[in-house]
Amino acid sequence: ATEDLMRWRRDERRLRRALDAAVTCVARFITDPGGGYCGVSWGKDSVVVLAVLAEAQRQCGATMPAVWVRVEGRENPECPQVRDAVLAHPWFAGIEYHEVEVTAGDGGGGLTSQRGFDEAARRFGARHISGVRSAESYARAMRERHWGTTSAHTCAPITALSTPDVYAIHA
């Protein structure tokens, strides 16, 4: 039991350091000029990124809107419930929230989504905060190795977190 508690405390400290680093990363990104937005899908990763954005805004005083690119007919039907529950929580009180809706159709899912992201960039700026984690794909791991957590146009503050880390943050 003592060994388990020691491991628990180590894991909590490691996770706290990772979250602090994510908040610092986002705070730097949103204080840079050039606009932009925080992309949300209402999945587990984007809710964590939104929580990081909320804390970064409190710490640095700058803001960046959160934007959900909704593809009609292709979204998870539970996303609106997650959105409503999250945005009703006091932690997220300072979040400016917008939705960009596109109609699914002629270009396939990826191209349809791209139209939505292009519209979000037109409205809010091309820079964005992303909830991608390198554990989700080889391409994302390579992106992190090349650019780190932040490039000129993208901030991926939770890229190094594991799936269990994300669930632990939610818990």
PDB file of C-alpha atoms in Angstrom:
ATOM      1  CA  ALA A   1       0.000   0.000   0.000  1.00  0.00           C
ATOM      2  CA  THR A   2       2.843   2.404   0.815  1.00  0.00           C
ATOM      3  CA  GLU A   3       4.468   1.725  -2.548  1.00  0.00           C
ATOM      4  CA  ASP A   4       1.143   2.338  -4.334  1.00  0.00           C
ATOM      5  CA  LEU A   5       0.663   5.656  -2.539  1.00  0.00           C
ATOM      6  CA  MET A   6       4.196   6.736  -3.429  1.00  0.00           C
ATOM      7  CA  ARG A   7       3.575   5.901  -7.077  1.00  0.00           C
ATOM      8  CA  TRP A   8       0.238   7.734  -6.981  1.00  0.00           C
ATOM      9  CA  ARG A   9       1.948  10.853  -5.615  1.00  0.00           C
ATOM     10  CA  ARG A  10       4.711  10.625  -8.253  1.00  0.00           C
ATOM     11  CA  ASP A  11       2.114  10.308 -10.989  1.00  0.00           C
ATOM     12  CA  GLU A  12       0.148  13.271  -9.606  1.00  0.00           C
ATOM     13  CA  ARG A  13       3.313  15.427  -9.521  1.00  0.00           C
ATOM     14  CA  ARG A  14       4.240  14.384 -13.072  1.00  0.00           C
ATOM     15  CA  LEU A  15       0.736  15.162 -14.315  1.00  0.00           C
ATOM     16  CA  ARG A  16       0.691  18.514 -12.482  1.00  0.00           C
ATOM     17  CA  ARG A  17       4.021  19.452 -14.127  1.00  0.00           C
ATOM     18  CA  ALA A  18       2.644  18.434 -17.546  1.00  0.00           C
ATOM     19  CA  LEU A  19      -0.478  20.535 -17.015  1.00  0.00           C
ATOM     20  CA  ASP A  20       1.540  23.512 -15.791  1.00  0.00           C
ATOM     21  CA  ALA A  21       3.723  23.248 -18.909  1.00  0.00           C
ATOM     22  CA  ALA A  22       0.591  23.065 -21.096  1.00  0.00           C
ATOM     23  CA  VAL A  23      -0.854  26.193 -19.452  1.00  0.00           C
ATOM     24  CA  THR A  24       2.439  28.057 -19.934  1.00  0.00           C
ATOM     25  CA  CYS A  25       2.573  26.948 -23.582  1.00  0.00           C
ATOM     26  CA  VAL A  26      -0.976  28.174 -24.240  1.00  0.00           C
ATOM     27  CA  ALA A  27      -0.443  31.433 -22.333  1.00  0.00           C
ATOM     28  CA  ARG A  28       2.576  32.247 -24.521  1.00  0.00           C
ATOM     29  CA  PHE A  29       0.657  31.332 -27.661  1.00  0.00           C
ATOM     30  CA  ILE A  30      -2.412  33.460 -26.908  1.00  0.00           C
ATOM     31  CA  THR A  31      -0.360  36.499 -25.920  1.00  0.00           C
ATOM     32  CA  ASP A  32       1.447  36.498 -29.288  1.00  0.00           C
ATOM     33  CA  PRO A  33      -0.225  38.767 -31.853  1.00  0.00           C
ATOM     34  CA  GLY A  34      -1.975  37.304 -34.845  1.00  0.00           C
ATOM     35  CA  GLY A  35      -5.297  36.045 -33.580  1.00  0.00           C
ATOM     36  CA  GLY A  36      -6.409  32.469 -33.845  1.00  0.00           C
ATOM     37  CA  TYR A  37      -8.678  30.034 -32.080  1.00  0.00           C
ATOM     38  CA  CYS A  38      -8.734  26.922 -29.931  1.00  0.00           C
ATOM     39  CA  GLY A  39     -10.290  24.055 -31.854  1.00  0.00           C
ATOM     40  CA  VAL A  40     -12.704  21.851 -29.929  1.00  0.00           C
ATOM     41  CA  SER A  41     -14.461  18.666 -30.985  1.00  0.00           C
ATOM     42  CA  TRP A  42     -15.969  17.921 -27.561  1.00  0.00           C
ATOM     43  CA  GLY A  43     -13.917  14.741 -27.291  1.00  0.00           C
ATOM     44  CA  LYS A  44     -11.817  13.922 -24.231  1.00  0.00           C
ATOM     45  CA  ASP A  45      -8.671  15.635 -25.541  1.00  0.00           C
ATOM     46  CA  SER A  46     -10.303  18.878 -26.614  1.00  0.00           C
ATOM     47  CA  VAL A  47     -12.085  19.239 -23.257  1.00  0.00           C
ATOM     48  CA  VAL A  48      -8.681  18.999 -21.545  1.00  0.00           C
ATOM     49  CA  VAL A  49      -7.254  21.590 -23.947  1.00  0.00           C
ATOM     50  CA  LEU A  50     -10.218  23.866 -23.256  1.00  0.00           C
ATOM     51  CA  ALA A  51      -9.541  23.554 -19.500  1.00  0.00           C
ATOM     52  CA  VAL A  52      -5.896  24.451 -20.168  1.00  0.00           C
ATOM     53  CA  LEU A  53      -7.035  27.467 -22.237  1.00  0.00           C
ATOM     54  CA  ALA A  54      -9.346  28.618 -19.432  1.00  0.00           C
ATOM     55  CA  GLU A  55      -6.503  28.473 -16.898  1.00  0.00           C
ATOM     56  CA  ALA A  56      -4.034  30.154 -19.277  1.00  0.00           C
ATOM     57  CA  GLN A  57      -6.513  32.999 -19.836  1.00  0.00           C
ATOM     58  CA  ARG A  58      -6.867  33.481 -16.080  1.00  0.00           C
ATOM     59  CA  GLN A  59      -3.104  33.538 -15.625  1.00  0.00           C
ATOM     60  CA  CYS A  60      -2.101  35.831 -18.481  1.00  0.00           C
ATOM     61  CA  GLY A  61      -5.208  37.953 -19.076  1.00  0.00           C
ATOM     62  CA  ALA A  62      -5.236  37.324 -22.837  1.00  0.00           C
ATOM     63  CA  THR A  63      -8.044  35.436 -24.544  1.00  0.00           C
ATOM     64  CA  MET A  64      -8.578  33.248 -27.564  1.00  0.00           C
ATOM     65  CA  PRO A  65     -11.988  31.978 -28.722  1.00  0.00           C
ATOM     66  CA  ALA A  66     -12.874  28.307 -28.745  1.00  0.00           C
ATOM     67  CA  VAL A  67     -14.372  27.091 -32.026  1.00  0.00           C
ATOM     68  CA  TRP A  68     -16.163  23.868 -32.888  1.00  0.00           C
ATOM     69  CA  VAL A  69     -16.218  23.070 -36.604  1.00  0.00           C
ATOM     70  CA  ARG A  70     -19.492  21.143 -36.901  1.00  0.00           C
ATOM     71  CA  VAL A  71     -19.995  18.975 -39.948  1.00  0.00           C
ATOM     72  CA  GLU A  72     -23.719  18.397 -40.371  1.00  0.00           C
ATOM     73  CA  GLY A  73     -24.567  14.736 -40.370  1.00  0.00           C
ATOM     74  CA  ARG A  74     -21.112  13.625 -39.253  1.00  0.00           C
ATOM     75  CA  GLU A  75     -20.825  14.808 -35.665  1.00  0.00           C
ATOM     76  CA  ASN A  76     -21.117  12.540 -32.667  1.00  0.00           C
ATOM     77  CA  PRO A  77     -24.706  12.983 -31.435  1.00  0.00           C
ATOM     78  CA  GLU A  78     -23.463  13.292 -27.845  1.00  0.00           C
ATOM     79  CA  CYS A  79     -21.241  16.296 -28.588  1.00  0.00           C
ATOM     80  CA  PRO A  80     -23.935  18.930 -27.934  1.00  0.00           C
ATOM     81  CA  GLN A  81     -24.597  17.393 -24.511  1.00  0.00           C
ATOM     82  CA  VAL A  82     -20.882  17.443 -23.680  1.00  0.00           C
ATOM     83  CA  ARG A  83     -20.618  21.029 -24.961  1.00  0.00           C
ATOM     84  CA  ASP A  84     -23.528  22.203 -22.846  1.00  0.00           C
ATOM     85  CA  ALA A  85     -22.276  20.468 -19.693  1.00  0.00           C
ATOM     86  CA  VAL A  86     -18.715  21.746 -20.099  1.00  0.00           C
ATOM     87  CA  LEU A  87     -19.635  25.340 -20.927  1.00  0.00           C
ATOM     88  CA  ALA A  88     -22.065  25.432 -17.962  1.00  0.00           C
ATOM     89  CA  HIS A  89     -19.249  24.560 -15.542  1.00  0.00           C
ATOM     90  CA  PRO A  90     -17.801  27.587 -13.671  1.00  0.00           C
ATOM     91  CA  TRP A  91     -14.231  26.613 -14.664  1.00  0.00           C
ATOM     92  CA  PHE A  92     -15.041  27.602 -18.263  1.00  0.00           C
ATOM     93  CA  ALA A  93     -16.801  30.895 -17.465  1.00  0.00           C
ATOM     94  CA  GLY A  94     -14.254  33.028 -19.355  1.00  0.00           C
ATOM     95  CA  ILE A  95     -14.358  31.047 -22.595  1.00  0.00           C
ATOM     96  CA  GLU A  96     -15.590  32.860 -25.703  1.00  0.00           C
ATOM     97  CA  TYR A  97     -17.276  30.140 -27.745  1.00  0.00           C
ATOM     98  CA  HIS A  98     -18.273  29.911 -31.417  1.00  0.00           C
ATOM     99  CA  GLU A  99     -19.421  27.264 -33.871  1.00  0.00           C
ATOM    100  CA  VAL A 100     -18.664  27.053 -37.568  1.00  0.00           C
ATOM    101  CA  GLU A 101     -21.169  24.821 -39.337  1.00  0.00           C
ATOM    102  CA  VAL A 102     -20.568  23.202 -42.689  1.00  0.00           C
ATOM    103  CA  THR A 103     -22.795  20.865 -44.645  1.00  0.00           C
ATOM    104  CA  ALA A 104     -21.490  17.402 -45.355  1.00  0.00           C
ATOM    105  CA  GLY A 105     -21.563  16.555 -48.976  1.00  0.00           C
ATOM    106  CA  ASP A 106     -19.560  16.617 -52.081  1.00  0.00           C
ATOM    107  CA  GLY A 107     -16.010  16.605 -50.740  1.00  0.00           C
ATOM    108  CA  GLY A 108     -16.031  13.748 -48.262  1.00  0.00           C
ATOM    109  CA  GLY A 109     -15.497  14.142 -44.542  1.00  0.00           C
ATOM    110  CA  GLY A 110     -11.935  15.441 -44.600  1.00  0.00           C
ATOM    111  CA  LEU A 111     -12.554  18.049 -47.289  1.00  0.00           C
ATOM    112  CA  THR A 112     -15.802  19.101 -45.638  1.00  0.00           C
ATOM    113  CA  SER A 113     -13.973  19.587 -42.346  1.00  0.00           C
ATOM    114  CA  GLN A 114     -11.260  21.531 -44.144  1.00  0.00           C
ATOM    115  CA  ARG A 115     -13.872  23.973 -45.441  1.00  0.00           C
ATOM    116  CA  GLY A 116     -14.929  24.513 -41.837  1.00  0.00           C
ATOM    117  CA  PHE A 117     -11.356  25.013 -40.646  1.00  0.00           C
ATOM    118  CA  ASP A 118     -10.739  27.459 -43.493  1.00  0.00           C
ATOM    119  CA  GLU A 119     -13.822  29.424 -42.400  1.00  0.00           C
ATOM    120  CA  ALA A 120     -12.656  29.396 -38.763  1.00  0.00           C
ATOM    121  CA  ALA A 121      -9.261  30.720 -39.875  1.00  0.00           C
ATOM    122  CA  ARG A 122     -10.940  33.444 -41.937  1.00  0.00           C
ATOM    123  CA  ARG A 123     -13.048  34.553 -38.968  1.00  0.00           C
ATOM    124  CA  PHE A 124     -10.565  34.211 -36.125  1.00  0.00           C
ATOM    125  CA  GLY A 125      -7.063  33.883 -37.604  1.00  0.00           C
ATOM    126  CA  ALA A 126      -5.063  30.961 -38.951  1.00  0.00           C
ATOM    127  CA  ARG A 127      -3.206  30.230 -35.709  1.00  0.00           C
ATOM    128  CA  HIS A 128      -4.844  27.542 -33.604  1.00  0.00           C
ATOM    129  CA  ILE A 129      -4.578  25.491 -30.457  1.00  0.00           C
ATOM    130  CA  SER A 130      -5.020  21.791 -31.082  1.00  0.00           C
ATOM    131  CA  GLY A 131      -5.803  18.825 -28.848  1.00  0.00           C
ATOM    132  CA  VAL A 132      -3.672  16.350 -30.763  1.00  0.00           C
ATOM    133  CA  ARG A 133      -1.562  13.891 -28.812  1.00  0.00           C
ATOM    134  CA  SER A 134       1.482  12.211 -30.328  1.00  0.00           C
ATOM    135  CA  ALA A 135       0.283   8.842 -28.970  1.00  0.00           C
ATOM    136  CA  GLU A 136      -2.629   8.933 -31.431  1.00  0.00           C
ATOM    137  CA  SER A 137      -0.600   8.494 -34.599  1.00  0.00           C
ATOM    138  CA  TYR A 138       2.878   8.233 -36.048  1.00  0.00           C
ATOM    139  CA  ALA A 139       2.342  11.442 -38.054  1.00  0.00           C
ATOM    140  CA  ARG A 140       1.503  13.338 -34.868  1.00  0.00           C
ATOM    141  CA  ALA A 141       4.559  11.935 -33.101  1.00  0.00           C
ATOM    142  CA  MET A 142       6.706  13.082 -36.033  1.00  0.00           C
ATOM    143  CA  ARG A 143       5.072  16.539 -35.888  1.00  0.00           C
ATOM    144  CA  GLU A 144       6.043  16.806 -32.223  1.00  0.00           C
ATOM    145  CA  ARG A 145       9.615  15.696 -32.903  1.00  0.00           C
ATOM    146  CA  HIS A 146       9.978  18.291 -35.643  1.00  0.00           C
ATOM    147  CA  TRP A 147       8.103  21.280 -34.187  1.00  0.00           C
ATOM    148  CA  GLY A 148       7.742  20.512 -30.481  1.00  0.00           C
ATOM    149  CA  THR A 149       4.535  21.669 -28.834  1.00  0.00           C
ATOM    150  CA  THR A 150       4.374  24.986 -30.666  1.00  0.00           C
ATOM    151  CA  SER A 151       5.085  26.243 -34.159  1.00  0.00           C
ATOM    152  CA  ALA A 152       4.309  29.656 -35.639  1.00  0.00           C
ATOM    153  CA  HIS A 153       0.737  28.579 -36.381  1.00  0.00           C
ATOM    154  CA  THR A 154      -0.091  25.683 -34.049  1.00  0.00           C
ATOM    155  CA  CYS A 155       0.029  25.051 -30.329  1.00  0.00           C
ATOM    156  CA  ALA A 156      -0.455  21.419 -29.270  1.00  0.00           C
ATOM    157  CA  PRO A 157      -0.107  21.684 -25.486  1.00  0.00           C
ATOM    158  CA  ILE A 158      -1.125  18.118 -24.581  1.00  0.00           C
ATOM    159  CA  THR A 159       0.906  16.367 -27.262  1.00  0.00           C
ATOM    160  CA  ALA A 160       2.983  14.422 -24.723  1.00  0.00           C
ATOM    161  CA  LEU A 161       0.076  13.219 -22.591  1.00  0.00           C
ATOM    162  CA  SER A 162      -1.015   9.604 -22.727  1.00  0.00           C
ATOM    163  CA  THR A 163      -4.607   8.407 -22.910  1.00  0.00           C
ATOM    164  CA  PRO A 164      -4.513   7.414 -19.198  1.00  0.00           C
ATOM    165  CA  ASP A 165      -3.216  10.939 -18.420  1.00  0.00           C
ATOM    166  CA  VAL A 166      -6.187  12.491 -20.198  1.00  0.00           C
ATOM    167  CA  TYR A 167      -8.620  10.264 -18.295  1.00  0.00           C
ATOM    168  CA  ALA A 168      -6.851  11.095 -15.010  1.00  0.00           C
ATOM    169  CA  ILE A 169      -7.295  14.815 -15.693  1.00  0.00           C
ATOM    170  CA  HIS A 170     -10.988  14.274 -16.311  1.00  0.00           C
ATOM    171  CA  ALA A 171     -11.282  12.262 -13.090  1.00  0.00           C
TER     172      ALA A 171
END
